[in-house]
Amino acid sequence: MPLRMKGREVAQSVYQQLREQMRGLTFTPSLRVVRLGRDPASVSYTRLKDKRARELGLDSKVLELPAATSQQELLALITELNAAAEVDGILVQLPLPEHIDEGSVIEAISPEKDVDGFHPYNVGRLWAGKETLEPCTPAGILRILDHYQIDLAGMEAVIVGRSNIVGKPLAAMLLSRNATVTIAHSRTRELADVTRRAELLVAAVGRARFIKAEMVRQGAVLIDVGINRVDDKLVGDVDPAARELSRAYTPVPGGVGPMTVAMLLANTVKAALRRRR
Ligand code: GUN
């Protein structure tokens, strides 16, 4: 029987650690989540981030702006948040409306408050193997693998998906743990041949049940980053039949998802500690 790696439980242990850390603080770390428009997924993610932050005792606010907010107005808000002494963490929920240049917004956030870890300064530090604010989803994946004592050194890892949010930063983090890393994507030829080599296979493509059993090596560890809505049900990027071949897998929901918010709050506390020391 493959091992079901329960992100929800690992997230609980992260929250427990954070609660203990918070008890020793003489100040309240603060998070500002910025959202433009009312995309349903973004509304639900930003609400959840705010709810969990408040539960932990952080000073959290969601700043809800109209979808038609101009780039200039958004950049002005970020400048204000960068300068605000009481603000430790800034997160601008992605994706942004078409008329806004995502890169410019990410680069406007002060790297020390960049709790998403998306600023080129933090991305550069990550690839250089230096201490930094790490992107939340890859950090959550590493935490799950550590919790279940998966030894990454020398492991053949294949990540399907090359996004700046998951695939690329995860590659840097697995490399720093001495895994052999391949990033595959929509233009990869003979994808199944590539994924079948993987001892650690990470699916971050955003296509429901994309990874089929015939793409999986017997005994692989499967990490499913997908959150796809199919007939009002949440399904991952990994076909359930593929899990049967694995040594261990993350379910959807209750796998990687809950870790992302937990690591965001860990980054917020970390940013607060760094800024105030
Ligand atoms: N949209 C999807 N994932 C993320 C994330 O980790 N951070 C932000 N800011 N937006 C997202």
Coordinates of C-alpha atoms in Angstrom, one line a residue, residues 48-256:
L48 CA -8.2 31.6 3.5
K49 CA -4.8 33.2 3.8
D50 CA -6.4 36.0 5.9
K51 CA -8.4 33.6 8.0
R52 CA -5.4 31.4 8.9
A53 CA -3.2 34.5 9.5
R54 CA -5.8 35.8 12.0
E55 CA -6.2 32.4 13.7
L56 CA -2.5 32.5 14.3
G57 CA -2.7 35.9 15.8
L58 CA -1.1 37.9 13.0
D59 CA -2.3 41.4 12.1
S60 CA -3.8 40.6 8.7
K61 CA -5.8 42.6 6.1
V62 CA -7.0 41.8 2.6
L63 CA -6.9 45.0 0.5
E64 CA -9.5 44.5 -2.1
L65 CA -9.2 46.7 -5.2
P66 CA -11.4 47.0 -8.3
A67 CA -10.3 44.9 -11.3
A68 CA -10.0 48.2 -13.2
T69 CA -7.3 49.6 -10.8
S70 CA -4.5 51.0 -12.9
Q71 CA -0.9 49.7 -12.7
Q72 CA 0.1 53.1 -11.5
E73 CA -2.4 53.0 -8.6
L74 CA -1.3 49.5 -7.7
L75 CA 2.3 50.5 -7.7
A76 CA 1.5 53.5 -5.5
L77 CA -0.2 51.2 -3.0
I78 CA 2.8 48.9 -2.9
T79 CA 5.1 51.9 -2.4
E80 CA 3.0 52.8 0.6
L81 CA 3.1 49.3 2.0
N82 CA 6.8 49.1 1.5
A83 CA 7.2 52.3 3.6
A84 CA 4.8 51.3 6.3
A85 CA 6.8 50.4 9.4
E86 CA 4.1 48.2 10.8
V87 CA 3.8 46.0 7.6
D88 CA 6.1 42.9 7.5
G89 CA 4.7 40.9 4.6
I90 CA 3.1 41.9 1.3
L91 CA 1.4 39.5 -1.1
V92 CA -0.2 40.5 -4.3
Q93 CA -2.5 37.6 -5.4
L94 CA -1.9 36.3 -8.9
P95 CA -3.0 36.2 -11.6
L96 CA -3.5 40.0 -12.1
P97 CA -5.9 41.5 -14.7
E98 CA -4.5 41.6 -18.3
H99 CA -3.8 45.4 -18.3
I100 CA -1.2 45.0 -15.4
D101 CA 2.4 43.9 -15.9
E102 CA 2.9 41.2 -13.3
G103 CA 6.7 41.5 -13.4
S104 CA 6.7 45.2 -12.6
V105 CA 4.4 44.6 -9.7
I106 CA 6.5 41.8 -8.3
E107 CA 9.7 43.9 -8.6
A108 CA 8.0 46.8 -6.8
I109 CA 7.6 44.8 -3.6
S110 CA 10.4 45.3 -1.2
P111 CA 12.4 42.1 -1.1
E112 CA 12.4 42.0 2.7
K113 CA 8.6 42.0 2.7
D114 CA 8.2 39.6 -0.3
V115 CA 6.6 36.7 1.6
D116 CA 5.8 35.0 -1.8
G117 CA 9.6 34.9 -2.6
F118 CA 8.9 36.0 -6.1
H119 CA 11.1 39.1 -6.3
P120 CA 14.1 38.6 -8.6
Y121 CA 16.4 39.4 -5.7
N122 CA 15.0 36.6 -3.7
V123 CA 14.8 34.3 -6.7
G124 CA 18.5 35.0 -7.3
R125 CA 19.4 34.2 -3.7
L126 CA 17.4 31.0 -3.9
W127 CA 19.4 29.8 -7.0
A128 CA 22.6 30.9 -5.4
G129 CA 21.8 28.6 -2.4
K130 CA 21.6 31.5 0.0
E131 CA 19.2 32.0 2.8
T132 CA 16.0 33.8 1.6
L133 CA 12.2 34.0 1.7
E134 CA 11.3 30.8 -0.3
P135 CA 8.2 30.5 -2.5
C136 CA 5.5 29.0 -0.4
T137 CA 4.3 26.0 -2.5
P138 CA 7.8 24.6 -3.1
A139 CA 8.7 25.2 0.6
G140 CA 5.6 23.3 1.6
I141 CA 6.5 20.4 -0.7
L142 CA 10.0 20.2 0.9
R143 CA 8.4 20.3 4.3
I144 CA 6.1 17.3 3.4
L145 CA 9.1 15.3 2.0
D146 CA 11.1 16.0 5.2
H147 CA 8.2 15.1 7.4
Y148 CA 7.9 11.7 5.8
Q149 CA 11.7 11.3 5.8
I150 CA 12.1 11.0 2.0
D151 CA 15.9 11.3 1.4
L152 CA 16.4 13.5 -1.6
A153 CA 20.2 13.2 -2.0
G154 CA 21.0 11.6 -5.3
M155 CA 17.3 11.1 -6.2
E156 CA 16.1 11.4 -9.8
A157 CA 13.5 14.1 -9.6
V158 CA 11.3 15.2 -12.5
I159 CA 9.1 18.3 -12.2
V160 CA 6.3 18.6 -14.8
G161 CA 5.6 22.4 -15.0
R162 CA 8.0 25.3 -15.3
S163 CA 6.1 28.1 -13.6
N164 CA 7.8 30.8 -11.6
I165 CA 5.5 29.9 -8.6
V166 CA 6.2 26.2 -8.4
G167 CA 8.3 24.4 -11.0
K168 CA 11.4 26.7 -11.3
P169 CA 11.8 27.5 -7.5
L170 CA 11.2 23.8 -6.6
A171 CA 14.0 22.8 -9.0
A172 CA 16.4 25.2 -7.2
M173 CA 15.4 23.8 -3.8
L174 CA 15.6 20.1 -4.8
L175 CA 19.1 20.9 -6.4
S176 CA 20.2 22.4 -3.1
R177 CA 19.2 19.1 -1.5
N178 CA 21.4 17.2 -4.0
A179 CA 18.6 15.7 -6.1
T180 CA 19.2 15.3 -9.9
V181 CA 16.6 17.6 -11.3
T182 CA 14.7 17.7 -14.7
I183 CA 12.0 20.2 -15.5
A184 CA 9.6 18.9 -18.1
H185 CA 6.9 21.0 -19.7
S186 CA 4.3 21.3 -22.5
R187 CA 7.0 21.2 -25.2
T188 CA 8.9 18.2 -23.8
R189 CA 9.1 15.4 -26.3
E190 CA 8.3 11.8 -25.2
L191 CA 7.1 13.1 -21.8
A192 CA 6.2 9.7 -20.5
D193 CA 9.8 8.5 -21.1
V194 CA 11.0 11.4 -19.0
T195 CA 8.5 11.0 -16.2
R196 CA 9.1 7.2 -16.0
R197 CA 12.7 7.9 -15.0
A198 CA 11.5 9.8 -11.9
E199 CA 12.0 8.5 -8.4
L200 CA 10.3 11.8 -7.3
L201 CA 7.7 13.0 -9.7
V202 CA 6.1 16.4 -9.2
A203 CA 3.0 17.3 -11.2
A204 CA 2.4 21.0 -11.5
V205 CA 0.7 21.4 -14.8
G206 CA -2.8 22.4 -13.9
R207 CA -4.5 19.7 -15.9
A208 CA -6.9 17.3 -14.2
R209 CA -5.5 13.7 -14.0
F210 CA -2.8 14.5 -16.5
I211 CA -0.2 12.1 -15.1
K212 CA -1.4 8.5 -16.0
A213 CA -0.2 5.2 -14.5
E214 CA 1.9 4.5 -17.6
M215 CA 3.9 7.7 -17.0
V216 CA 5.0 6.6 -13.5
R217 CA 7.9 4.5 -12.4
Q218 CA 7.1 1.7 -9.9
G219 CA 7.9 2.9 -6.4
A220 CA 8.1 6.6 -7.2
V221 CA 7.2 9.3 -4.8
L222 CA 4.4 11.4 -6.3
I223 CA 3.7 15.1 -5.4
D224 CA 0.5 16.5 -6.8
V225 CA 0.3 20.3 -7.0
G226 CA -2.8 20.4 -9.1
I227 CA -6.1 21.9 -7.9
N228 CA -8.6 21.4 -10.7
R229 CA -12.3 21.7 -10.5
V230 CA -14.1 18.9 -12.3
D231 CA -17.9 18.6 -11.9
D232 CA -17.7 20.6 -8.6
K233 CA -15.0 18.2 -7.3
L234 CA -11.4 19.1 -6.6
V235 CA -9.0 16.7 -8.5
G236 CA -5.3 16.8 -8.9
D237 CA -2.9 16.5 -11.8
V238 CA -2.2 12.9 -11.0
D239 CA -4.7 10.2 -12.1
P240 CA -5.7 8.1 -9.0
A241 CA -4.6 4.9 -10.9
A242 CA -1.1 6.2 -11.0
R243 CA -0.9 6.4 -7.2
E244 CA -1.2 2.7 -6.9
L245 CA 2.3 2.3 -8.4
S246 CA 3.8 4.8 -6.0
R247 CA 5.7 4.4 -2.8
A248 CA 4.1 7.5 -1.4
Y249 CA 1.8 10.3 -2.8
T250 CA 0.1 13.5 -1.8
P251 CA -3.7 13.5 -2.1
V252 CA -5.9 16.3 -3.5
P253 CA -7.4 18.0 -1.5
G254 CA -5.4 17.7 1.8
G255 CA -1.9 17.4 0.3
V256 CA 0.2 20.3 -1.0

